[in-house]
Amino acid sequence: MLEIELKKQGKIKRLTNKTFNFDPRLKDGFYSANYFLKSRKIVLENEPNHLVTMQWFQRKDVAMLCGIDEAIAILHTFASHPEELVIEALQDGNIIKANEPVLKVTGRYEDFGYLESVIDGVLARRSSVATNVKEVLDVAGDTVVFSMADRQDDYLTQVGDGYATYVAGISRVSTDAQGLWWGGKGMGTMPHALIQICGGDVCKAADIYRKSFPNEKVTALIDYHNNVVRDSLILARHLGENLKAVRVDTSKALIDHYFDDKDTSDFDPHGVCKELIFALRDALDKEGFNYVNIVVSSGFTKEKIKEWREHNVPVNMYGVGTSLVNNMTVGFTGDLVVLDGKAEAKEGRSNYPSSRLEKVIYGENEND
């Protein structure tokens, strides 16, 4: 595994071809839209050797770009005569605006054109995840955010999504796959399943956790009985300083038993509500457990985190999943805009100028 340092002297270091594990069927067009394959055949047989420039852009005013290094590696790996392509690109992690070109490729259409939609998809997926993460971090401020996105999509998305998550600023992830391209490792302690195996005994679950991992303090899921305040105090009294944090993951369909004898007419008590977290923090502090952190998860979005920050809800870490990866917010388009050195594009498109694009030297991505 190539160890990388993403930020070096204020710039993103490019990943190399060695980083990616591409499906070799990309070469045969297995993942390319069929009409691109037909066009390649038609051009080869009837109009070969025209030099064209293709540019990629998107339409969101403020987005974080990601997937550029992957796109370059795809071109260097699967294009015909990649050494003859002229590639100009921005960097993963750049903030981009609507209609700004992020990638331009000049060469013979038949050498690389069939990869258009593959590159569209890579840029769209990676940039959407990076942008979603950036927007969550913007509202979270100095509160830590933990990516729980592994369970929100096909497992094959974890590696690329994990890289995009890291580019945007989150290094706490739940699986090793999410950290593969940047050298990270998954983190976490116990699921509800461990408590269930212990017959619902949270204290026993914590004890056997520590037996297997004696050098780790415990972060415990605490909503198994839907009685977060009560069970947090029971566990804190049991573990003392070996309890690092409690994680509240109450389903939106439930109301915690803390509210059984309380008036909830002024707020929505379902799920992980801020009133429950205020009560939990207060209860822990009153018994001297101010060192126990509170982690929250289940349905957190940038809007909910922003609201909670505005109300100073005492949260030490947000666990976020669905809103990071199941939310495609950035879509890319690839267009041919130059033909044999002259402007040629469909109406409404043109060769957008950019002073930020950098020329990519062939071979650099394979060996640096």
mmCIF file of N, CA and C in Angstrom, residues 204-279:
data_model
loop_
_atom_site.group_PDB
_atom_site.id
_atom_site.type_symbol
_atom_site.label_atom_id
_atom_site.label_comp_id
_atom_site.label_asym_id
_atom_site.label_seq_id
_atom_site.Cartn_x
_atom_site.Cartn_y
_atom_site.Cartn_z
ATOM 1 N N LYS A 204 -22.215 -6.219 31.838
ATOM 2 C CA LYS A 204 -21.512 -7.443 31.455
ATOM 3 C C LYS A 204 -20.851 -7.272 30.091
ATOM 4 N N ALA A 205 -21.560 -6.642 29.171
ATOM 5 C CA ALA A 205 -20.996 -6.404 27.844
ATOM 6 C C ALA A 205 -19.727 -5.559 27.941
ATOM 7 N N ALA A 206 -19.763 -4.546 28.799
ATOM 8 C CA ALA A 206 -18.583 -3.697 28.985
ATOM 9 C C ALA A 206 -17.446 -4.481 29.624
ATOM 10 N N ASP A 207 -17.768 -5.344 30.563
ATOM 11 C CA ASP A 207 -16.742 -6.135 31.251
ATOM 12 C C ASP A 207 -16.034 -7.087 30.299
ATOM 13 N N ILE A 208 -16.779 -7.786 29.477
ATOM 14 C CA ILE A 208 -16.121 -8.737 28.585
ATOM 15 C C ILE A 208 -15.411 -8.014 27.445
ATOM 16 N N TYR A 209 -15.896 -6.823 27.113
ATOM 17 C CA TYR A 209 -15.165 -6.002 26.145
ATOM 18 C C TYR A 209 -13.782 -5.685 26.689
ATOM 19 N N ARG A 210 -13.733 -5.239 27.938
ATOM 20 C CA ARG A 210 -12.453 -4.885 28.552
ATOM 21 C C ARG A 210 -11.575 -6.115 28.763
ATOM 22 N N LYS A 211 -12.189 -7.257 28.940
ATOM 23 C CA LYS A 211 -11.410 -8.483 29.089
ATOM 24 C C LYS A 211 -10.656 -8.802 27.800
ATOM 25 N N SER A 212 -11.313 -8.582 26.672
ATOM 26 C CA SER A 212 -10.681 -8.831 25.378
ATOM 27 C C SER A 212 -9.766 -7.695 24.952
ATOM 28 N N PHE A 213 -10.112 -6.469 25.366
ATOM 29 C CA PHE A 213 -9.311 -5.286 25.001
ATOM 30 C C PHE A 213 -8.967 -4.521 26.274
ATOM 31 N N PRO A 214 -8.055 -5.055 27.093
ATOM 32 C CA PRO A 214 -7.794 -4.482 28.420
ATOM 33 C C PRO A 214 -7.160 -3.099 28.397
ATOM 34 N N ASN A 215 -6.571 -2.715 27.293
ATOM 35 C CA ASN A 215 -5.903 -1.414 27.222
ATOM 36 C C ASN A 215 -6.803 -0.307 26.680
ATOM 37 N N GLU A 216 -8.058 -0.643 26.434
ATOM 38 C CA GLU A 216 -8.986 0.352 25.897
ATOM 39 C C GLU A 216 -10.069 0.707 26.909
ATOM 40 N N LYS A 217 -10.379 1.978 26.979
ATOM 41 C CA LYS A 217 -11.565 2.382 27.711
ATOM 42 C C LYS A 217 -12.790 2.127 26.838
ATOM 43 N N VAL A 218 -13.940 2.081 27.455
ATOM 44 C CA VAL A 218 -15.151 1.653 26.760
ATOM 45 C C VAL A 218 -15.981 2.848 26.290
ATOM 46 N N THR A 219 -16.407 2.778 25.043
ATOM 47 C CA THR A 219 -17.490 3.638 24.564
ATOM 48 C C THR A 219 -18.674 2.709 24.323
ATOM 49 N N ALA A 220 -19.727 2.883 25.090
ATOM 50 C CA ALA A 220 -20.824 1.921 25.096
ATOM 51 C C ALA A 220 -22.083 2.477 24.455
ATOM 52 N N LEU A 221 -22.692 1.681 23.587
ATOM 53 C CA LEU A 221 -24.048 1.992 23.148
ATOM 54 C C LEU A 221 -24.957 1.890 24.362
ATOM 55 N N ILE A 222 -25.811 2.876 24.568
ATOM 56 C CA ILE A 222 -26.509 2.956 25.847
ATOM 57 C C ILE A 222 -28.022 3.001 25.698
ATOM 58 N N ASP A 223 -28.543 2.795 24.480
ATOM 59 C CA ASP A 223 -29.990 2.913 24.267
ATOM 60 C C ASP A 223 -30.678 1.560 24.129
ATOM 61 N N TYR A 224 -29.990 0.467 24.497
ATOM 62 C CA TYR A 224 -30.551 -0.875 24.299
ATOM 63 C C TYR A 224 -31.917 -1.014 24.961
ATOM 64 N N HIS A 225 -32.058 -0.506 26.178
ATOM 65 C CA HIS A 225 -33.331 -0.580 26.915
ATOM 66 C C HIS A 225 -34.175 0.685 26.759
ATOM 67 N N ASN A 226 -33.721 1.580 25.857
ATOM 68 C CA ASN A 226 -34.438 2.832 25.629
ATOM 69 C C ASN A 226 -34.588 3.621 26.928
ATOM 70 N N ASN A 227 -33.546 3.560 27.755
ATOM 71 C CA ASN A 227 -33.542 4.263 29.042
ATOM 72 C C ASN A 227 -32.133 4.818 29.245
ATOM 73 N N VAL A 228 -31.805 5.787 28.432
ATOM 74 C CA VAL A 228 -30.440 6.271 28.289
ATOM 75 C C VAL A 228 -29.871 6.850 29.577
ATOM 76 N N VAL A 229 -30.604 7.705 30.251
ATOM 77 C CA VAL A 229 -30.078 8.350 31.452
ATOM 78 C C VAL A 229 -29.842 7.314 32.547
ATOM 79 N N ARG A 230 -30.833 6.474 32.797
ATOM 80 C CA ARG A 230 -30.691 5.446 33.834
ATOM 81 C C ARG A 230 -29.522 4.515 33.558
ATOM 82 N N ASP A 231 -29.435 3.988 32.343
ATOM 83 C CA ASP A 231 -28.407 3.002 32.034
ATOM 84 C C ASP A 231 -27.013 3.621 31.964
ATOM 85 N N SER A 232 -26.916 4.868 31.560
ATOM 86 C CA SER A 232 -25.614 5.549 31.551
ATOM 87 C C SER A 232 -25.074 5.680 32.966
ATOM 88 N N LEU A 233 -25.940 6.020 33.899
ATOM 89 C CA LEU A 233 -25.510 6.147 35.296
ATOM 90 C C LEU A 233 -25.110 4.784 35.872
ATOM 91 N N ILE A 234 -25.894 3.756 35.560
ATOM 92 C CA ILE A 234 -25.556 2.402 36.032
ATOM 93 C C ILE A 234 -24.177 1.994 35.518
ATOM 94 N N LEU A 235 -23.926 2.217 34.251
ATOM 95 C CA LEU A 235 -22.661 1.818 33.653
ATOM 96 C C LEU A 235 -21.506 2.673 34.175
ATOM 97 N N ALA A 236 -21.737 3.966 34.346
ATOM 98 C CA ALA A 236 -20.687 4.848 34.857
ATOM 99 C C ALA A 236 -20.300 4.462 36.288
ATOM 100 N N ARG A 237 -21.271 4.139 37.106
ATOM 101 C CA ARG A 237 -20.971 3.692 38.480
ATOM 102 C C ARG A 237 -20.193 2.381 38.451
ATOM 103 N N HIS A 238 -20.496 1.535 37.494
ATOM 104 C CA HIS A 238 -19.855 0.225 37.398
ATOM 105 C C HIS A 238 -18.411 0.329 36.892
ATOM 106 N N LEU A 239 -18.192 1.130 35.870
ATOM 107 C CA LEU A 239 -16.876 1.193 35.240
ATOM 108 C C LEU A 239 -15.982 2.302 35.776
ATOM 109 N N GLY A 240 -16.572 3.338 36.325
ATOM 110 C CA GLY A 240 -15.768 4.466 36.770
ATOM 111 C C GLY A 240 -15.015 5.093 35.615
ATOM 112 N N GLU A 241 -13.723 5.330 35.823
ATOM 113 C CA GLU A 241 -12.930 6.021 34.803
ATOM 114 C C GLU A 241 -12.605 5.148 33.593
ATOM 115 N N ASN A 242 -12.989 3.895 33.634
ATOM 116 C CA ASN A 242 -12.816 3.043 32.451
ATOM 117 C C ASN A 242 -13.912 3.253 31.411
ATOM 118 N N LEU A 243 -14.883 4.081 31.748
ATOM 119 C CA LEU A 243 -15.918 4.443 30.777
ATOM 120 C C LEU A 243 -15.501 5.737 30.087
ATOM 121 N N LYS A 244 -15.224 5.641 28.810
ATOM 122 C CA LYS A 244 -14.800 6.811 28.042
ATOM 123 C C LYS A 244 -15.997 7.631 27.571
ATOM 124 N N ALA A 245 -17.014 6.931 27.049
ATOM 125 C CA ALA A 245 -18.154 7.638 26.468
ATOM 126 C C ALA A 245 -19.357 6.722 26.382
ATOM 127 N N VAL A 246 -20.521 7.324 26.260
ATOM 128 C CA VAL A 246 -21.744 6.593 25.948
ATOM 129 C C VAL A 246 -22.260 7.117 24.612
ATOM 130 N N ARG A 247 -22.777 6.189 23.820
ATOM 131 C CA ARG A 247 -23.326 6.590 22.513
ATOM 132 C C ARG A 247 -24.825 6.378 22.500
ATOM 133 N N VAL A 248 -25.536 7.444 22.193
ATOM 134 C CA VAL A 248 -26.999 7.423 22.136
ATOM 135 C C VAL A 248 -27.416 7.271 20.680
ATOM 136 N N ASP A 249 -28.175 6.203 20.396
ATOM 137 C CA ASP A 249 -28.523 5.848 19.022
ATOM 138 C C ASP A 249 -30.021 5.519 18.936
ATOM 139 N N THR A 250 -30.814 6.210 19.720
ATOM 140 C CA THR A 250 -32.238 5.909 19.838
ATOM 141 C C THR A 250 -32.970 6.048 18.504
ATOM 142 N N SER A 251 -33.779 5.058 18.191
ATOM 143 C CA SER A 251 -34.566 5.086 16.967
ATOM 144 C C SER A 251 -35.561 6.245 16.984
ATOM 145 N N LYS A 252 -35.766 6.827 15.803
ATOM 146 C CA LYS A 252 -36.734 7.915 15.664
ATOM 147 C C LYS A 252 -38.152 7.441 15.989
ATOM 148 N N ALA A 253 -38.374 6.147 15.959
ATOM 149 C CA ALA A 253 -39.709 5.600 16.241
ATOM 150 C C ALA A 253 -39.993 5.510 17.742
ATOM 151 N N LEU A 254 -38.981 5.724 18.571
ATOM 152 C CA LEU A 254 -39.133 5.535 20.015
ATOM 153 C C LEU A 254 -39.022 6.846 20.779
ATOM 154 N N ILE A 255 -39.579 6.840 21.979
ATOM 155 C CA ILE A 255 -39.411 7.929 22.947
ATOM 156 C C ILE A 255 -38.742 7.323 24.170
ATOM 157 N N ASP A 256 -37.618 7.871 24.569
ATOM 158 C CA ASP A 256 -36.865 7.325 25.693
ATOM 159 C C ASP A 256 -37.705 7.337 26.973
ATOM 160 N N HIS A 257 -37.511 6.307 27.796
ATOM 161 C CA HIS A 257 -38.279 6.188 29.036
ATOM 162 C C HIS A 257 -38.019 7.327 30.018
ATOM 163 N N TYR A 258 -36.970 8.072 29.796
ATOM 164 C CA TYR A 258 -36.725 9.250 30.648
ATOM 165 C C TYR A 258 -37.920 10.187 30.636
ATOM 166 N N PHE A 259 -38.641 10.207 29.516
ATOM 167 C CA PHE A 259 -39.764 11.136 29.366
ATOM 168 C C PHE A 259 -41.101 10.535 29.808
ATOM 169 N N ASP A 260 -41.078 9.322 30.366
ATOM 170 C CA ASP A 260 -42.337 8.662 30.734
ATOM 171 C C ASP A 260 -43.206 9.516 31.649
ATOM 172 N N ASP A 261 -42.599 10.224 32.581
ATOM 173 C CA ASP A 261 -43.356 11.015 33.553
ATOM 174 C C ASP A 261 -43.151 12.515 33.373
ATOM 175 N N LYS A 262 -42.797 12.904 32.119
ATOM 176 C CA LYS A 262 -42.496 14.319 31.877
ATOM 177 C C LYS A 262 -43.370 14.871 30.761
ATOM 178 N N ASP A 263 -43.607 16.164 30.817
ATOM 179 C CA ASP A 263 -44.404 16.863 29.810
ATOM 180 C C ASP A 263 -43.547 17.096 28.574
ATOM 181 N N THR A 264 -43.953 16.551 27.451
ATOM 182 C CA THR A 264 -43.191 16.707 26.206
ATOM 183 C C THR A 264 -43.979 17.487 25.157
ATOM 184 N N SER A 265 -44.930 18.264 25.610
ATOM 185 C CA SER A 265 -45.797 18.981 24.668
ATOM 186 C C SER A 265 -45.067 20.097 23.926
ATOM 187 N N ASP A 266 -43.934 20.549 24.458
ATOM 188 C CA ASP A 266 -43.223 21.670 23.848
ATOM 189 C C ASP A 266 -42.153 21.250 22.855
ATOM 190 N N PHE A 267 -41.930 19.951 22.665
ATOM 191 C CA PHE A 267 -40.892 19.496 21.756
ATOM 192 C C PHE A 267 -41.218 18.080 21.288
ATOM 193 N N ASP A 268 -40.515 17.643 20.282
ATOM 194 C CA ASP A 268 -40.677 16.277 19.771
ATOM 195 C C ASP A 268 -39.699 15.375 20.519
ATOM 196 N N PRO A 269 -40.187 14.468 21.343
ATOM 197 C CA PRO A 269 -39.293 13.644 22.164
ATOM 198 C C PRO A 269 -38.780 12.382 21.464
ATOM 199 N N HIS A 270 -39.149 12.172 20.224
ATOM 200 C CA HIS A 270 -38.755 10.943 19.532
ATOM 201 C C HIS A 270 -37.255 10.912 19.222
ATOM 202 N N GLY A 271 -36.708 9.719 19.254
ATOM 203 C CA GLY A 271 -35.335 9.508 18.841
ATOM 204 C C GLY A 271 -34.319 10.216 19.713
ATOM 205 N N VAL A 272 -33.198 10.574 19.093
ATOM 206 C CA VAL A 272 -32.131 11.286 19.806
ATOM 207 C C VAL A 272 -32.458 12.772 19.747
ATOM 208 N N CYS A 273 -33.168 13.239 20.754
ATOM 209 C CA CYS A 273 -33.556 14.655 20.804
ATOM 210 C C CYS A 273 -32.622 15.402 21.746
ATOM 211 N N LYS A 274 -32.501 16.689 21.521
ATOM 212 C CA LYS A 274 -31.561 17.480 22.312
ATOM 213 C C LYS A 274 -31.940 17.535 23.787
ATOM 214 N N GLU A 275 -33.236 17.474 24.092
ATOM 215 C CA GLU A 275 -33.664 17.496 25.497
ATOM 216 C C GLU A 275 -33.153 16.270 26.257
ATOM 217 N N LEU A 276 -33.099 15.137 25.575
ATOM 218 C CA LEU A 276 -32.568 13.923 26.192
ATOM 219 C C LEU A 276 -31.079 14.065 26.478
ATOM 220 N N ILE A 277 -30.360 14.680 25.561
ATOM 221 C CA ILE A 277 -28.914 14.824 25.736
ATOM 222 C C ILE A 277 -28.602 15.832 26.846
ATOM 223 N N PHE A 278 -29.368 16.909 26.929
ATOM 224 C CA PHE A 278 -29.189 17.842 28.050
ATOM 225 C C PHE A 278 -29.410 17.124 29.384
ATOM 226 N N ALA A 279 -30.434 16.313 29.442
ATOM 227 C CA ALA A 279 -30.741 15.568 30.671
ATOM 228 C C ALA A 279 -29.633 14.571 31.000
#
